XYZ file of C-alpha atoms in Angstrom:
430
model
C -22.817 -3.318 -21.879
C -20.381 -6.155 -21.162
C -16.705 -5.838 -22.048
C -14.163 -8.583 -22.641
C -10.380 -8.623 -22.747
C -8.198 -11.622 -23.567
C -4.568 -11.784 -22.479
C -2.780 -14.393 -24.583
C 0.503 -16.303 -24.385
C 1.633 -14.991 -21.016
C 3.984 -16.460 -18.462
C 1.515 -16.444 -15.573
C 2.516 -16.136 -11.914
C -0.257 -16.764 -9.436
C 0.511 -16.120 -5.781
C -2.106 -18.036 -3.807
C -1.536 -20.279 -1.938
C 2.091 -20.083 -3.114
C 3.648 -18.600 -6.266
C 3.084 -20.937 -9.223
C 4.376 -20.295 -12.736
C 2.703 -21.584 -15.886
C 2.033 -20.490 -19.448
C -1.489 -19.507 -20.353
C -4.258 -17.077 -21.173
C -6.515 -14.938 -18.997
C -10.038 -13.852 -19.917
C -11.365 -10.686 -18.292
C -15.074 -9.933 -18.436
C -16.680 -6.814 -16.970
C -13.549 -6.101 -14.953
C -13.335 -9.548 -13.357
C -11.058 -12.504 -14.024
C -13.382 -14.924 -15.834
C -10.996 -17.720 -16.825
C -7.348 -18.713 -16.488
C -6.376 -21.591 -18.777
C -3.408 -22.918 -20.769
C -5.275 -21.872 -23.909
C -8.597 -20.083 -24.315
C -10.746 -19.819 -27.461
C -11.277 -16.515 -29.235
C -13.990 -14.317 -27.769
C -15.968 -12.268 -30.321
C -15.459 -8.550 -29.739
C -12.819 -8.998 -27.048
C -9.739 -6.801 -26.962
C -6.659 -9.007 -27.241
C -3.369 -8.260 -25.478
C -0.415 -10.291 -26.705
C 1.605 -11.242 -23.636
C 4.405 -13.046 -25.448
C 7.681 -12.369 -23.578
C 5.667 -10.982 -20.688
C 5.172 -12.103 -17.101
C 1.488 -11.704 -16.189
C 0.735 -11.525 -12.474
C -1.450 -9.807 -9.871
C -0.706 -6.143 -9.315
C 1.299 -5.185 -6.258
C -0.402 -4.061 -3.047
C 1.212 -1.287 -0.977
C -0.142 -1.589 2.565
C 1.271 1.646 3.983
C 2.019 4.838 2.053
C 1.645 8.528 2.835
C 0.691 9.273 -0.766
C 0.336 13.018 -0.256
C 4.126 13.373 0.118
C 4.963 12.967 -3.597
C 5.986 16.624 -3.899
C 8.565 16.305 -1.124
C 10.445 13.357 -2.507
C 13.902 12.900 -0.954
C 13.603 15.897 1.396
C 14.652 13.822 4.412
C 17.546 11.526 3.519
C 20.217 10.479 5.998
C 18.082 11.278 9.059
C 16.560 9.360 11.941
C 12.832 9.204 12.689
C 13.085 12.381 14.776
C 14.634 14.285 11.889
C 11.953 13.047 9.503
C 9.130 14.000 11.859
C 10.575 17.461 12.442
C 11.158 18.195 8.769
C 8.067 16.621 7.188
C 5.302 16.743 9.794
C 6.563 19.667 11.851
C 7.788 22.001 9.126
C 6.337 21.070 5.739
C 2.914 19.500 6.371
C 1.358 22.706 7.832
C 2.184 24.492 4.556
C -0.012 22.181 2.491
C -3.002 23.813 0.852
C -5.840 21.596 -0.456
C -4.460 22.020 -3.975
C -1.068 20.762 -2.812
C -2.714 17.704 -1.282
C -4.614 17.053 -4.516
C -1.609 17.196 -6.814
C 0.539 15.240 -4.363
C -2.016 12.471 -4.018
C -2.676 12.313 -7.759
C 1.021 12.197 -8.622
C 1.709 9.689 -5.845
C -1.100 7.379 -6.960
C 0.049 7.542 -10.586
C 3.591 6.792 -9.448
C 2.179 3.634 -7.883
C 0.379 2.603 -11.060
C 3.413 3.331 -13.197
C 5.454 0.841 -11.133
C 2.785 -1.872 -11.038
C 1.163 -1.085 -7.676
C -2.553 -1.453 -8.375
C -3.751 -1.148 -4.761
C -2.573 1.302 -2.124
C -3.510 1.742 1.532
C -3.172 5.521 1.670
C -2.355 6.342 5.320
C -3.438 9.951 5.004
C -2.477 12.192 7.917
C -2.847 15.482 6.051
C -6.513 16.097 6.941
C -6.007 19.685 8.061
C -9.524 20.613 6.954
C -12.495 19.031 5.160
C -11.196 20.612 1.939
C -7.896 18.735 2.355
C -9.819 15.481 2.796
C -11.971 16.127 -0.263
C -8.804 16.768 -2.262
C -7.354 13.400 -1.192
C -10.479 11.477 -2.177
C -10.884 13.250 -5.508
C -7.246 12.658 -6.460
C -7.406 8.960 -5.628
C -10.539 8.587 -7.727
C -9.059 10.501 -10.657
C -5.927 8.369 -10.672
C -7.743 5.101 -11.364
C -5.940 3.167 -8.617
C -7.667 0.851 -6.147
C -7.264 2.644 -2.835
C -8.101 2.355 0.821
C -8.366 5.878 2.204
C -6.849 5.567 5.660
C -8.482 8.576 7.278
C -6.437 10.222 10.044
C -8.213 13.189 11.606
C -6.020 16.270 11.724
C -8.451 18.966 12.812
C -8.592 20.756 16.132
C -12.121 19.705 17.085
C -11.083 16.964 19.493
C -13.098 13.742 19.797
C -16.289 15.438 18.583
C -14.546 16.699 15.455
C -13.023 13.279 14.839
C -16.431 11.605 15.044
C -18.280 14.166 12.923
C -15.707 14.433 10.163
C -14.995 10.692 10.155
C -18.687 9.989 9.646
C -18.869 12.565 6.846
C -15.949 10.990 5.019
C -17.489 7.554 5.427
C -20.842 8.780 4.137
C -19.396 10.540 1.104
C -16.437 8.400 0.085
C -16.597 4.850 1.473
C -17.946 2.914 -1.491
C -19.655 -0.134 -0.054
C -20.661 -1.324 -3.516
C -17.215 -2.633 -4.406
C -15.828 0.480 -6.063
C -12.178 1.449 -6.274
C -12.204 3.663 -3.156
C -12.898 2.242 0.286
C -12.137 3.570 3.772
C -10.304 2.662 6.961
C -9.478 4.576 10.129
C -5.806 5.559 10.320
C -5.341 5.946 14.056
C -2.523 7.897 15.676
C -2.972 5.482 18.549
C -1.870 5.271 22.160
C 1.866 5.462 21.442
C 1.508 8.903 19.822
C -1.589 10.609 21.279
C -3.452 10.404 24.576
C -5.273 7.241 25.523
C -8.520 9.229 25.538
C -8.158 10.269 21.914
C -6.989 6.782 20.933
C -10.150 5.340 22.457
C -12.229 7.610 20.247
C -10.273 6.519 17.162
C -10.983 2.849 17.867
C -14.589 3.668 18.740
C -15.067 5.406 15.376
C -13.730 2.365 13.536
C -16.036 0.047 15.460
C -19.081 2.287 15.062
C -18.569 2.469 11.287
C -17.459 -1.191 11.008
C -14.186 -0.146 9.406
C -10.706 -1.664 9.572
C -8.120 0.277 11.550
C -4.405 0.870 10.976
C -2.011 2.316 13.560
C 1.711 2.916 13.985
C 2.301 0.553 16.907
C 5.429 -1.189 18.132
C 7.655 1.212 16.223
C 9.275 3.370 18.880
C 10.895 1.254 21.577
C 10.169 -1.832 23.668
C 8.552 0.118 26.511
C 6.228 2.009 24.172
C 5.275 -1.209 22.367
C 4.405 -2.939 25.635
C 2.454 0.068 26.895
C 0.438 0.339 23.685
C -0.447 -3.336 23.649
C -1.490 -3.132 27.293
C -3.789 -0.228 26.395
C -5.531 -2.392 23.785
C -5.935 -5.292 26.213
C -7.248 -3.101 29.062
C -9.854 -1.529 26.787
C -10.896 -4.728 24.988
C -9.553 -3.373 21.685
C -7.212 -6.233 20.820
C -9.131 -7.734 17.927
C -9.381 -8.461 14.210
C -9.125 -6.036 11.293
C -6.357 -4.060 13.011
C -3.171 -3.380 11.055
C -0.012 -2.853 13.121
C 2.452 -0.729 11.141
C 6.188 -1.057 11.929
C 5.666 -3.732 14.659
C 9.410 -4.094 15.133
C 9.726 -3.729 18.905
C 7.136 -6.343 19.832
C 8.462 -9.516 21.396
C 7.742 -12.817 19.644
C 5.138 -13.569 22.323
C 3.429 -10.222 21.682
C 3.373 -10.864 17.936
C 1.735 -14.247 18.533
C -0.832 -12.608 20.787
C -1.644 -10.085 18.072
C -1.892 -12.874 15.493
C -4.238 -14.870 17.736
C -6.501 -11.801 17.960
C -6.821 -11.616 14.162
C -4.388 -8.733 13.760
C -2.357 -7.862 10.676
C 1.105 -6.395 10.079
C 2.583 -3.904 7.631
C 6.353 -3.633 7.257
C 8.094 -0.826 5.371
C 11.599 -2.285 5.363
C 13.546 0.374 3.506
C 12.284 3.327 5.539
C 12.324 1.397 8.811
C 15.994 0.560 8.337
C 16.902 4.039 7.105
C 15.121 6.004 9.851
C 16.070 3.592 12.629
C 12.530 2.385 13.362
C 13.821 -0.958 14.619
C 14.924 -3.969 12.587
C 12.049 -4.926 10.241
C 9.910 -7.627 11.871
C 9.194 -9.287 8.521
C 10.130 -12.883 9.322
C 9.228 -12.720 13.010
C 5.739 -11.425 12.244
C 5.092 -14.102 9.634
C 6.485 -16.826 11.908
C 4.028 -15.673 14.589
C 1.150 -16.219 12.154
C 0.567 -12.579 11.265
C -0.402 -11.881 7.640
C 2.235 -9.317 6.678
C 2.265 -6.811 3.828
C 4.843 -4.384 2.479
C 4.739 -0.614 2.129
C 6.746 2.303 0.782
C 5.792 4.548 3.719
C 7.267 7.835 2.456
C 9.085 8.869 -0.709
C 10.550 11.654 1.408
C 13.032 9.102 2.721
C 12.779 6.031 0.486
C 11.805 4.551 -2.884
C 8.238 4.571 -4.160
C 8.284 1.363 -6.232
C 7.584 -2.149 -4.953
C 10.699 -3.582 -6.577
C 13.024 -1.638 -4.280
C 10.819 -2.459 -1.298
C 10.787 -6.193 -2.059
C 14.559 -6.232 -2.376
C 14.933 -4.379 0.920
C 12.623 -6.879 2.649
C 14.435 -9.854 1.137
C 17.934 -8.615 1.914
C 17.280 -7.391 5.449
C 15.424 -10.539 6.453
C 18.113 -12.873 5.135
C 20.751 -10.703 6.857
C 19.294 -11.234 10.328
C 21.980 -12.182 12.851
C 22.906 -15.815 13.195
C 21.304 -16.804 9.909
C 17.818 -16.535 11.458
C 16.318 -15.249 8.213
C 17.981 -17.526 5.690
C 14.757 -19.476 5.185
C 13.030 -16.391 3.765
C 12.559 -16.814 0.006
C 11.741 -14.813 -3.095
C 8.378 -16.572 -3.139
C 7.695 -15.320 0.397
C 8.397 -11.707 -0.476
C 6.338 -11.877 -3.681
C 3.369 -13.177 -1.693
C 3.789 -10.281 0.737
C 3.706 -7.843 -2.187
C 0.509 -9.377 -3.629
C -2.013 -11.695 -1.942
C -0.703 -11.327 1.604
C -0.676 -7.553 1.211
C -4.214 -7.656 -0.158
C -5.359 -9.502 2.959
C -3.591 -7.004 5.192
C -5.343 -4.159 3.346
C -8.711 -5.865 3.879
C -9.080 -6.736 0.189
C -8.014 -10.371 0.072
C -11.327 -11.398 -1.482
C -11.054 -8.646 -4.077
C -7.521 -8.642 -5.463
C -3.999 -10.038 -5.045
C -4.186 -13.294 -7.028
C -5.353 -14.736 -10.358
C -8.416 -16.440 -8.865
C -11.492 -16.502 -11.088
C -14.041 -13.974 -9.850
C -11.516 -11.506 -8.464
C -11.021 -8.020 -9.837
C -8.656 -8.020 -12.816
C -5.887 -6.005 -11.167
C -3.017 -7.272 -13.308
C 0.443 -6.271 -14.471
C 2.518 -7.388 -17.440
C 6.298 -7.249 -17.029
C 8.652 -7.372 -20.000
C 11.157 -10.203 -20.002
C 12.761 -9.302 -23.349
C 15.155 -6.778 -21.808
C 18.789 -6.894 -20.765
C 17.756 -6.589 -17.130
C 15.372 -9.574 -17.122
C 16.354 -11.934 -19.947
C 16.610 -14.835 -19.572
C 14.032 -15.289 -16.782
C 15.223 -18.700 -15.564
C 13.171 -18.374 -12.376
C 10.324 -15.910 -13.051
C 9.520 -15.402 -9.360
C 13.135 -14.588 -8.529
C 13.336 -12.401 -11.632
C 10.449 -10.251 -10.410
C 11.918 -9.881 -6.932
C 15.601 -9.509 -7.794
C 15.806 -8.048 -11.286
C 12.639 -6.230 -12.387
C 12.263 -2.464 -12.124
C 9.774 0.277 -12.956
C 10.801 0.174 -16.629
C 9.876 -3.511 -16.769
C 6.193 -2.646 -16.243
C 4.662 -2.771 -19.706
C 0.918 -2.927 -18.994
C -1.241 -2.350 -15.909
C -4.928 -3.125 -15.449
C -7.148 -2.090 -12.531
C -10.572 -3.686 -12.476
C -9.998 -4.778 -16.067
C -9.324 -1.229 -17.248
C -5.969 -0.617 -18.920
C -4.269 2.254 -17.086
C -0.780 1.696 -18.516
C -0.073 0.387 -22.002
C 3.213 -0.192 -23.847
C 5.124 1.355 -20.952
C 3.119 4.596 -20.789
C 0.342 5.693 -18.415
C -2.998 6.283 -20.111
C -5.392 9.211 -19.803
C -3.213 11.706 -17.944
C -1.267 14.749 -19.105
C 1.999 13.904 -17.392
C 3.970 17.031 -18.420
C 1.219 19.228 -16.974
C 1.035 17.043 -13.869
C 4.778 17.268 -13.249
C 4.715 21.032 -13.808
C 1.936 21.379 -11.224
C 3.796 19.097 -8.806
C 6.935 21.200 -9.219
C 5.001 24.401 -8.510
C 3.451 22.825 -5.440
C 6.842 21.642 -4.208
C 8.197 25.157 -4.554
C 5.417 26.544 -2.377
C 5.773 23.811 0.263
C 9.539 23.990 0.627
C 10.066 27.747 0.188
C 11.618 29.372 3.243
C 9.106 31.428 5.152
C 6.060 29.759 3.590
């Protein structure tokens, strides 16, 4: 049975090829954007959403988030990367039961939706057992978000375990029919694990024809050069590879990655806070790399795209010698939408208002003290909007947030369960 939804009288911001603002209506049919016009006729039986005093735009795309960490929000402030790794991955992660992973992923995904993030690349390195993995996938599906499950093997079965479990996850959860949950390989990579294991990670991605994401270029110049050399020596420098935190690559290295079809994900707030190099935002884009934004971890940074966009904008324009002063609000909004969608491997699916794409849309209130008057709607989104500005959220044409409230979830019960989980995870001697 077909379904129709008509969004009327909105201030529309499309983001491809560059942010354009106009007034108009959007027709959604069977979850897809069917028409975008200055004025559309009534559609019999269609649900109508009045978007007067609302900005209507594509939902945000988070290209790098460890969603399972929702229960350990703010546990690692004021530390460097070493302190974060010791506290979160060394101390707390081993305490996670499958039920902790489930509630963390569900709460983290709903946090995304609540703030207008309709797509998340979930870089999930909490796969301590198959039950942990099943909990991740189930939570993402229950949330209603569009998600790429970045599978990072965490078992002790070596290359054979990686291959067997990776294939199981692909068989059971990678929806090749265009569903909300798809899969990528989240590789620890040659800068973190042995070259032998890294080879098996890349081999799994190639065997399953999956995109791959790795933390590369994030430690120091020597490590960045060594990791890139590993890819070249093993004929692994190629397309559909996302380089997360590529801050220590030289400009020449970034161009080489771009020429290979690579992609970049920058998490500017956490990178600056933990000392993971100065965010490569402008350098990566200047090299021709499609570049998306990510929250990374709420253990050390904000979980909403508004704070992340402002961090990207401010840090880029603050580059020494005025090198980043050409970076604009329009640039950062593209990174948070269509450019991020391309980085996540979903550029043909979401990220803009193009007819035929999935109706992943957000409506932001402009009739508030924080946004009125919206003289420049693009700048208003980047500089002034916040989580409370998000009035309505659609994923695949389905309303998941309406009138400022998430739909279909018992939030008090969810927060109570998250609090219980946090107590178990952080309790001394757990």
